[in-house]
Amino acid sequence: MTGLTALVTGATSGIGRAAAIQLAAQGARVIVHGRDADRGAQVLDDIAAAGGTGRFVAADLSQTLELVDFPEAVGEAMDILVNNAGRSWFGPSDALGTTPFDGLFATNVRTVFWLTTSFAKAMARRGSGSIVNVSSMAGTIGLASGVAYGGTKQAVVGMTRSFAAEFGPQGVRVNAVAPGPVYTSADPARTDALGKTTLLGRAAQPEEIARVIGFVASPAASYITGAVIPVDGGRTAV
Ligand SMILES: NC(=O)c1ccc[n+]([C@@H]2O[C@H](COP(=O)([O-])OP(=O)(O)OC[C@H]3O[C@@H](n4cnc5c(N)ncnc54)[C@H](OP(=O)(O)O)[C@@H]3O)[C@@H](O)[C@H]2O)c1
């Protein structure tokens, strides 16, 4: 992927951080996005240690003005976009108020729509590009405590397929990766418990998701578009 530039949203932590380091190790120059500049600098150090290069761009993508301005703040066309930034909320539906509900959809859904729309245009003009959206197993199966979160991730699946249809004829591939439970910022006890429900009986490390993102983003996956790839230890297989 030497000569390609990749933007990874939510790359200051968890799956996004691992994906940024993975893409850098594959040769891409990586734009690391997040809100926390200190953690952004740390990820750039990790990328440099892996022999890669990149820079950091901050934005709170749940905020309308910051989202709208973000492509201009990035300031260059991308070969690869990984729409990873997101957050979850689990609990009984009647405990989730309208403001947190809107916040979930703003962060997990509107961001994917806006950034894909913005960056895919330039990819389409150049006739190539790869976009990887991070969905979730909650976008495939129902989780009793994850009605709103699952709704956001099912929306990501739907947008992935529709964007693939919109931009495929211009050479832009759009896919989703749907992780199962991953050890990131969430409560490890909850991640452990969810991991036990998978066929492999464990949760994943972020790097296990990042390697799949790195493949789907790369020219090695040149005939894959509109796909939603489960990386969930078999949780959604049976
Ligand atoms: N962990 C899992 O078990 C799991 C399973 C399936 C799917 N996923 C999905 O994988 C993605 C990454 O999750 P993770 O577990 O790696 O999360 P994480 O460790 O909590 O990291 C989330 C990242 O997203 C960024 N972010 C969150 N809200 C943002 C906002 N409003 N504006 C800009 N950036 C924002 C954070 O940036 P700052 O910290 O710098 O603010 C951070 O870099 C999410 O889309 C999540 O839904 C996770």
mmCIF file of C-alpha atoms and ligand atoms in Angstrom:
data_model
loop_
_atom_site.group_PDB
_atom_site.id
_atom_site.type_symbol
_atom_site.label_atom_id
_atom_site.label_comp_id
_atom_site.label_asym_id
_atom_site.label_seq_id
_atom_site.Cartn_x
_atom_site.Cartn_y
_atom_site.Cartn_z
ATOM 1 C CA MET A 1 0.000 0.000 0.000
ATOM 2 C CA THR A 2 3.018 2.232 -0.451
ATOM 3 C CA GLY A 3 1.935 5.582 -1.895
ATOM 4 C CA LEU A 4 -1.630 5.268 -0.557
ATOM 5 C CA THR A 5 -3.091 7.519 2.130
ATOM 6 C CA ALA A 6 -5.625 6.236 4.667
ATOM 7 C CA LEU A 7 -7.856 8.081 7.121
ATOM 8 C CA VAL A 8 -8.932 6.132 10.204
ATOM 9 C CA THR A 9 -11.565 7.787 12.379
ATOM 10 C CA GLY A 10 -11.474 7.033 16.098
ATOM 11 C CA ALA A 11 -7.860 5.926 15.790
ATOM 12 C CA THR A 12 -6.741 7.095 19.234
ATOM 13 C CA SER A 13 -7.966 3.926 20.923
ATOM 14 C CA GLY A 14 -9.067 0.309 20.516
ATOM 15 C CA ILE A 15 -9.884 -1.074 17.057
ATOM 16 C CA GLY A 16 -9.154 2.222 15.288
ATOM 17 C CA ARG A 17 -5.704 2.512 16.849
ATOM 18 C CA ALA A 18 -4.880 -1.070 15.838
ATOM 19 C CA ALA A 19 -6.220 -0.447 12.311
ATOM 20 C CA ALA A 20 -4.095 2.696 11.934
ATOM 21 C CA ILE A 21 -0.948 0.799 12.973
ATOM 22 C CA GLN A 22 -1.897 -2.142 10.699
ATOM 23 C CA LEU A 23 -2.406 0.096 7.639
ATOM 24 C CA ALA A 24 0.866 1.891 8.359
ATOM 25 C CA ALA A 25 2.651 -1.466 8.615
ATOM 26 C CA GLN A 26 1.180 -2.323 5.184
ATOM 27 C CA GLY A 27 2.806 0.825 3.804
ATOM 28 C CA ALA A 28 0.032 3.421 3.843
ATOM 29 C CA ARG A 29 0.484 6.955 5.169
ATOM 30 C CA VAL A 30 -2.154 7.237 7.901
ATOM 31 C CA ILE A 31 -4.250 10.195 9.027
ATOM 32 C CA VAL A 32 -5.082 9.434 12.656
ATOM 33 C CA HIS A 33 -8.338 10.982 13.845
ATOM 34 C CA GLY A 34 -9.738 11.293 17.359
ATOM 35 C CA ARG A 35 -10.638 13.852 19.980
ATOM 36 C CA ASP A 36 -7.718 13.331 22.337
ATOM 37 C CA ALA A 37 -4.529 14.917 20.936
ATOM 38 C CA ASP A 38 -2.249 13.270 23.517
ATOM 39 C CA ARG A 39 -3.429 9.800 22.602
ATOM 40 C CA GLY A 40 -3.235 10.812 18.933
ATOM 41 C CA ALA A 41 0.445 11.685 19.405
ATOM 42 C CA GLN A 42 1.018 8.324 21.094
ATOM 43 C CA VAL A 43 -0.514 6.480 18.132
ATOM 44 C CA LEU A 44 1.720 8.458 15.750
ATOM 45 C CA ASP A 45 4.703 7.283 17.836
ATOM 46 C CA ASP A 46 3.455 3.686 17.518
ATOM 47 C CA ILE A 47 3.091 4.144 13.753
ATOM 48 C CA ALA A 48 6.620 5.532 13.511
ATOM 49 C CA ALA A 49 7.886 2.573 15.552
ATOM 50 C CA ALA A 50 6.217 0.277 12.971
ATOM 51 C CA GLY A 51 8.134 2.155 10.247
ATOM 52 C CA GLY A 52 5.159 4.219 9.078
ATOM 53 C CA THR A 53 4.226 7.884 8.755
ATOM 54 C CA GLY A 54 1.114 9.912 9.481
ATOM 55 C CA ARG A 55 -0.422 12.941 11.123
ATOM 56 C CA PHE A 56 -3.235 13.663 13.586
ATOM 57 C CA VAL A 57 -6.492 15.549 12.978
ATOM 58 C CA ALA A 58 -8.872 16.246 15.876
ATOM 59 C CA ALA A 59 -12.639 16.625 15.690
ATOM 60 C CA ASP A 60 -15.689 15.700 17.713
ATOM 61 C CA LEU A 61 -17.669 14.125 14.895
ATOM 62 C CA SER A 62 -20.902 14.073 16.918
ATOM 63 C CA GLN A 63 -20.950 17.872 16.594
ATOM 64 C CA THR A 64 -22.591 19.015 13.345
ATOM 65 C CA LEU A 65 -20.218 21.886 12.564
ATOM 66 C CA GLU A 66 -17.074 19.878 13.329
ATOM 67 C CA LEU A 67 -18.360 17.016 11.167
ATOM 68 C CA VAL A 68 -19.222 19.277 8.245
ATOM 69 C CA ASP A 69 -15.821 21.008 8.435
ATOM 70 C CA PHE A 70 -13.856 17.789 8.938
ATOM 71 C CA PRO A 71 -13.090 16.879 5.284
ATOM 72 C CA GLU A 72 -11.684 20.386 4.784
ATOM 73 C CA ALA A 73 -9.709 20.098 8.031
ATOM 74 C CA VAL A 74 -8.189 16.873 6.685
ATOM 75 C CA GLY A 75 -7.438 18.861 3.547
ATOM 76 C CA GLU A 76 -6.514 16.112 1.088
ATOM 77 C CA ALA A 77 -8.079 13.271 -0.869
ATOM 78 C CA MET A 78 -7.947 9.763 0.587
ATOM 79 C CA ASP A 79 -7.274 6.397 -1.036
ATOM 80 C CA ILE A 80 -8.691 4.574 2.000
ATOM 81 C CA LEU A 81 -11.277 5.636 4.554
ATOM 82 C CA VAL A 82 -11.959 3.569 7.665
ATOM 83 C CA ASN A 83 -15.145 4.770 9.354
ATOM 84 C CA ASN A 84 -14.428 3.384 12.808
ATOM 85 C CA ALA A 85 -15.276 6.131 15.335
ATOM 86 C CA GLY A 86 -18.267 5.109 17.343
ATOM 87 C CA ARG A 87 -19.657 4.416 20.748
ATOM 88 C CA SER A 88 -22.020 1.946 22.319
ATOM 89 C CA TRP A 89 -24.769 2.036 24.895
ATOM 90 C CA PHE A 90 -26.250 -1.052 26.506
ATOM 91 C CA GLY A 91 -29.193 -1.135 28.882
ATOM 92 C CA PRO A 92 -32.960 -1.303 28.982
ATOM 93 C CA SER A 93 -34.465 0.779 26.176
ATOM 94 C CA ASP A 94 -36.577 2.897 28.496
ATOM 95 C CA ALA A 95 -33.394 4.075 30.269
ATOM 96 C CA LEU A 96 -32.065 5.723 27.093
ATOM 97 C CA GLY A 97 -33.334 9.284 26.711
ATOM 98 C CA THR A 98 -33.827 11.094 23.414
ATOM 99 C CA THR A 99 -30.603 13.118 23.685
ATOM 100 C CA PRO A 100 -28.310 10.078 24.170
ATOM 101 C CA PHE A 101 -30.307 8.293 21.436
ATOM 102 C CA ASP A 102 -29.629 11.167 19.032
ATOM 103 C CA GLY A 103 -25.978 11.199 20.130
ATOM 104 C CA LEU A 104 -25.566 7.519 19.277
ATOM 105 C CA PHE A 105 -27.021 8.006 15.807
ATOM 106 C CA ALA A 106 -24.992 11.197 15.242
ATOM 107 C CA THR A 107 -21.711 9.473 16.112
ATOM 108 C CA ASN A 108 -22.316 6.026 14.607
ATOM 109 C CA VAL A 109 -24.547 6.742 11.590
ATOM 110 C CA ARG A 110 -24.456 10.381 10.464
ATOM 111 C CA THR A 111 -20.643 10.396 10.562
ATOM 112 C CA VAL A 112 -20.435 7.365 8.254
ATOM 113 C CA PHE A 113 -22.914 8.966 5.843
ATOM 114 C CA TRP A 114 -21.188 12.340 5.782
ATOM 115 C CA LEU A 115 -17.572 11.195 5.562
ATOM 116 C CA THR A 116 -18.301 8.526 2.947
ATOM 117 C CA THR A 117 -20.228 11.033 0.860
ATOM 118 C CA SER A 118 -17.427 13.594 1.194
ATOM 119 C CA PHE A 119 -14.391 11.395 0.531
ATOM 120 C CA ALA A 120 -15.946 8.990 -2.027
ATOM 121 C CA LYS A 121 -16.499 11.830 -4.515
ATOM 122 C CA ALA A 122 -12.767 12.393 -5.014
ATOM 123 C CA MET A 123 -12.117 8.634 -5.030
ATOM 124 C CA ALA A 124 -14.758 8.261 -7.767
ATOM 125 C CA ARG A 125 -13.171 11.035 -9.848
ATOM 126 C CA ARG A 126 -9.841 9.166 -9.677
ATOM 127 C CA GLY A 127 -11.528 5.808 -10.363
ATOM 128 C CA SER A 128 -10.368 3.985 -7.227
ATOM 129 C CA GLY A 129 -10.707 3.914 -3.468
ATOM 130 C CA SER A 130 -11.616 1.659 -0.578
ATOM 131 C CA ILE A 131 -13.948 2.446 2.306
ATOM 132 C CA VAL A 132 -14.286 0.162 5.316
ATOM 133 C CA ASN A 133 -17.071 0.785 7.809
ATOM 134 C CA VAL A 134 -16.889 -0.741 11.266
ATOM 135 C CA SER A 135 -20.282 -2.215 12.119
ATOM 136 C CA SER A 136 -20.796 -4.858 14.815
ATOM 137 C CA MET A 137 -22.340 -8.256 15.389
ATOM 138 C CA ALA A 138 -25.089 -6.111 16.925
ATOM 139 C CA GLY A 139 -25.814 -5.023 13.346
ATOM 140 C CA THR A 140 -26.647 -8.646 12.450
ATOM 141 C CA ILE A 141 -28.290 -10.188 15.502
ATOM 142 C CA GLY A 142 -30.606 -8.776 18.131
ATOM 143 C CA LEU A 143 -29.151 -7.958 21.552
ATOM 144 C CA ALA A 144 -31.809 -7.283 24.182
ATOM 145 C CA SER A 145 -29.832 -4.488 25.814
ATOM 146 C CA GLY A 146 -28.628 -2.960 22.568
ATOM 147 C CA VAL A 147 -31.726 -1.844 20.674
ATOM 148 C CA ALA A 148 -30.483 1.654 19.800
ATOM 149 C CA TYR A 149 -26.817 0.646 19.379
ATOM 150 C CA GLY A 150 -27.870 -2.313 17.206
ATOM 151 C CA GLY A 151 -30.032 0.071 15.203
ATOM 152 C CA THR A 152 -27.004 2.271 14.479
ATOM 153 C CA LYS A 153 -24.921 -0.698 13.376
ATOM 154 C CA GLN A 154 -27.711 -2.096 11.185
ATOM 155 C CA ALA A 155 -27.893 1.339 9.585
ATOM 156 C CA VAL A 156 -24.153 1.105 8.878
ATOM 157 C CA VAL A 157 -24.736 -2.265 7.152
ATOM 158 C CA GLY A 158 -27.518 -0.777 5.005
ATOM 159 C CA MET A 159 -25.454 2.281 4.072
ATOM 160 C CA THR A 160 -22.468 0.063 3.232
ATOM 161 C CA ARG A 161 -24.495 -1.833 0.638
ATOM 162 C CA SER A 162 -26.123 1.288 -0.793
ATOM 163 C CA PHE A 163 -22.832 3.206 -0.998
ATOM 164 C CA ALA A 164 -21.270 0.161 -2.682
ATOM 165 C CA ALA A 165 -24.058 0.325 -5.259
ATOM 166 C CA GLU A 166 -23.630 4.094 -5.706
ATOM 167 C CA PHE A 167 -19.848 4.184 -6.088
ATOM 168 C CA GLY A 168 -18.967 0.698 -7.383
ATOM 169 C CA PRO A 169 -19.355 1.696 -11.037
ATOM 170 C CA GLN A 170 -16.681 4.371 -10.451
ATOM 171 C CA GLY A 171 -14.199 1.902 -8.961
ATOM 172 C CA VAL A 172 -14.772 2.671 -5.274
ATOM 173 C CA ARG A 173 -15.219 -0.373 -3.010
ATOM 174 C CA VAL A 174 -17.327 -0.022 0.140
ATOM 175 C CA ASN A 175 -17.400 -2.825 2.714
ATOM 176 C CA ALA A 176 -18.091 -3.343 6.388
ATOM 177 C CA VAL A 177 -16.335 -5.365 9.046
ATOM 178 C CA ALA A 178 -18.611 -6.564 11.848
ATOM 179 C CA PRO A 179 -16.643 -7.387 15.014
ATOM 180 C CA GLY A 180 -17.849 -9.481 17.895
ATOM 181 C CA PRO A 181 -16.709 -8.594 21.423
ATOM 182 C CA VAL A 182 -13.274 -6.936 21.465
ATOM 183 C CA TYR A 183 -11.113 -5.902 24.429
ATOM 184 C CA THR A 184 -11.063 -2.099 24.097
ATOM 185 C CA SER A 185 -12.396 0.634 26.360
ATOM 186 C CA ALA A 186 -15.528 -1.298 27.391
ATOM 187 C CA ASP A 187 -15.939 -3.059 30.746
ATOM 188 C CA PRO A 188 -13.659 -6.160 30.459
ATOM 189 C CA ALA A 189 -16.086 -8.295 32.494
ATOM 190 C CA ARG A 190 -18.832 -7.591 29.954
ATOM 191 C CA THR A 191 -16.431 -8.312 27.071
ATOM 192 C CA ASP A 192 -15.364 -11.588 28.759
ATOM 193 C CA ALA A 193 -19.002 -12.623 29.198
ATOM 194 C CA LEU A 194 -19.902 -11.823 25.577
ATOM 195 C CA GLY A 195 -16.751 -13.615 24.418
ATOM 196 C CA LYS A 196 -17.943 -16.805 26.094
ATOM 197 C CA THR A 197 -21.057 -16.749 23.851
ATOM 198 C CA THR A 198 -18.958 -17.051 20.657
ATOM 199 C CA LEU A 199 -18.039 -20.354 18.976
ATOM 200 C CA LEU A 200 -14.398 -19.729 19.901
ATOM 201 C CA GLY A 201 -15.373 -19.027 23.500
ATOM 202 C CA ARG A 202 -13.424 -15.802 23.852
ATOM 203 C CA ALA A 203 -13.386 -12.128 22.929
ATOM 204 C CA ALA A 204 -10.921 -10.697 20.370
ATOM 205 C CA GLN A 205 -7.902 -8.466 20.631
ATOM 206 C CA PRO A 206 -8.161 -5.261 18.522
ATOM 207 C CA GLU A 207 -5.370 -6.492 16.245
ATOM 208 C CA GLU A 208 -7.535 -9.458 15.164
ATOM 209 C CA ILE A 209 -10.089 -7.008 13.788
ATOM 210 C CA ALA A 210 -7.421 -4.662 12.406
ATOM 211 C CA ARG A 211 -5.846 -7.387 10.263
ATOM 212 C CA VAL A 212 -9.196 -7.925 8.504
ATOM 213 C CA ILE A 213 -9.659 -4.171 8.045
ATOM 214 C CA GLY A 214 -6.146 -4.049 6.575
ATOM 215 C CA PHE A 215 -7.000 -6.803 4.084
ATOM 216 C CA VAL A 216 -10.390 -5.385 3.042
ATOM 217 C CA ALA A 217 -8.885 -1.911 2.621
ATOM 218 C CA SER A 218 -6.032 -3.175 0.472
ATOM 219 C CA PRO A 219 -5.820 -3.928 -3.263
ATOM 220 C CA ALA A 220 -5.618 -7.631 -2.267
ATOM 221 C CA ALA A 221 -9.418 -7.416 -1.755
ATOM 222 C CA SER A 222 -9.944 -5.897 -5.221
ATOM 223 C CA TYR A 223 -13.095 -7.936 -6.027
ATOM 224 C CA ILE A 224 -14.863 -7.454 -2.681
ATOM 225 C CA THR A 225 -17.477 -4.737 -2.401
ATOM 226 C CA GLY A 226 -20.832 -4.400 -0.644
ATOM 227 C CA ALA A 227 -19.764 -7.133 1.775
ATOM 228 C CA VAL A 228 -20.283 -7.283 5.524
ATOM 229 C CA ILE A 229 -17.539 -9.466 6.948
ATOM 230 C CA PRO A 230 -18.129 -10.986 10.378
ATOM 231 C CA VAL A 231 -15.057 -11.065 12.627
ATOM 232 C CA ASP A 232 -16.866 -12.390 15.635
ATOM 233 C CA GLY A 233 -15.488 -15.801 16.598
ATOM 234 C CA GLY A 234 -18.518 -17.379 14.910
ATOM 235 C CA ARG A 235 -21.038 -15.620 17.157
ATOM 236 C CA THR A 236 -23.438 -14.882 14.271
ATOM 237 C CA ALA A 237 -22.804 -18.134 12.349
ATOM 238 C CA VAL A 238 -25.254 -20.396 14.157
HETATM 239 N N1 LIG B 1 -15.133 -3.101 21.295
HETATM 240 C C1 LIG B 1 -16.082 -3.902 20.821
HETATM 241 O O1 LIG B 1 -16.395 -4.936 21.439
HETATM 242 C C2 LIG B 1 -16.740 -3.588 19.508
HETATM 243 C C3 LIG B 1 -17.515 -4.592 18.926
HETATM 244 C C4 LIG B 1 -18.145 -4.335 17.722
HETATM 245 C C5 LIG B 1 -18.006 -3.101 17.122
HETATM 246 N N2 LIG B 1 -17.262 -2.134 17.715
HETATM 247 C C6 LIG B 1 -17.157 -0.840 17.020
HETATM 248 O O2 LIG B 1 -15.799 -0.576 16.769
HETATM 249 C C7 LIG B 1 -15.583 0.833 16.742
HETATM 250 C C8 LIG B 1 -14.435 1.174 17.671
HETATM 251 O O3 LIG B 1 -14.787 0.741 18.962
HETATM 252 P P1 LIG B 1 -13.719 0.542 20.146
HETATM 253 O O4 LIG B 1 -14.295 -0.477 21.047
HETATM 254 O O5 LIG B 1 -12.367 0.367 19.579
HETATM 255 O O6 LIG B 1 -13.887 1.949 20.874
HETATM 256 P P2 LIG B 1 -12.932 2.807 21.829
HETATM 257 O O7 LIG B 1 -11.741 2.037 22.265
HETATM 258 O O8 LIG B 1 -13.842 3.379 22.859
HETATM 259 O O9 LIG B 1 -12.478 3.966 20.832
HETATM 260 C C9 LIG B 1 -13.436 4.790 20.227
HETATM 261 C C10 LIG B 1 -12.739 5.732 19.298
HETATM 262 O O10 LIG B 1 -13.743 6.526 18.659
HETATM 263 C C11 LIG B 1 -13.475 7.885 18.936
HETATM 264 N N3 LIG B 1 -14.722 8.615 19.126
HETATM 265 C C12 LIG B 1 -15.768 8.258 19.903
HETATM 266 N N4 LIG B 1 -16.728 9.208 19.844
HETATM 267 C C13 LIG B 1 -16.261 10.164 19.016
HETATM 268 C C14 LIG B 1 -16.761 11.406 18.564
HETATM 269 N N5 LIG B 1 -17.952 11.880 18.956
HETATM 270 N N6 LIG B 1 -16.014 12.148 17.720
HETATM 271 C C15 LIG B 1 -14.810 11.701 17.334
HETATM 272 N N7 LIG B 1 -14.262 10.547 17.731
HETATM 273 C C16 LIG B 1 -14.983 9.793 18.570
HETATM 274 C C17 LIG B 1 -12.602 7.918 20.170
HETATM 275 O O11 LIG B 1 -11.805 9.089 20.125
HETATM 276 P P3 LIG B 1 -11.250 9.838 21.473
HETATM 277 O O12 LIG B 1 -11.117 8.780 22.532
HETATM 278 O O13 LIG B 1 -9.962 10.460 21.048
HETATM 279 O O14 LIG B 1 -12.253 10.821 21.802
HETATM 280 C C18 LIG B 1 -11.779 6.652 20.015
HETATM 281 O O15 LIG B 1 -10.665 6.877 19.183
HETATM 282 C C19 LIG B 1 -16.912 1.473 17.123
HETATM 283 O O16 LIG B 1 -17.596 1.865 15.956
HETATM 284 C C20 LIG B 1 -17.634 0.349 17.828
HETATM 285 O O17 LIG B 1 -19.033 0.493 17.757
HETATM 286 C C21 LIG B 1 -16.621 -2.348 18.891
#
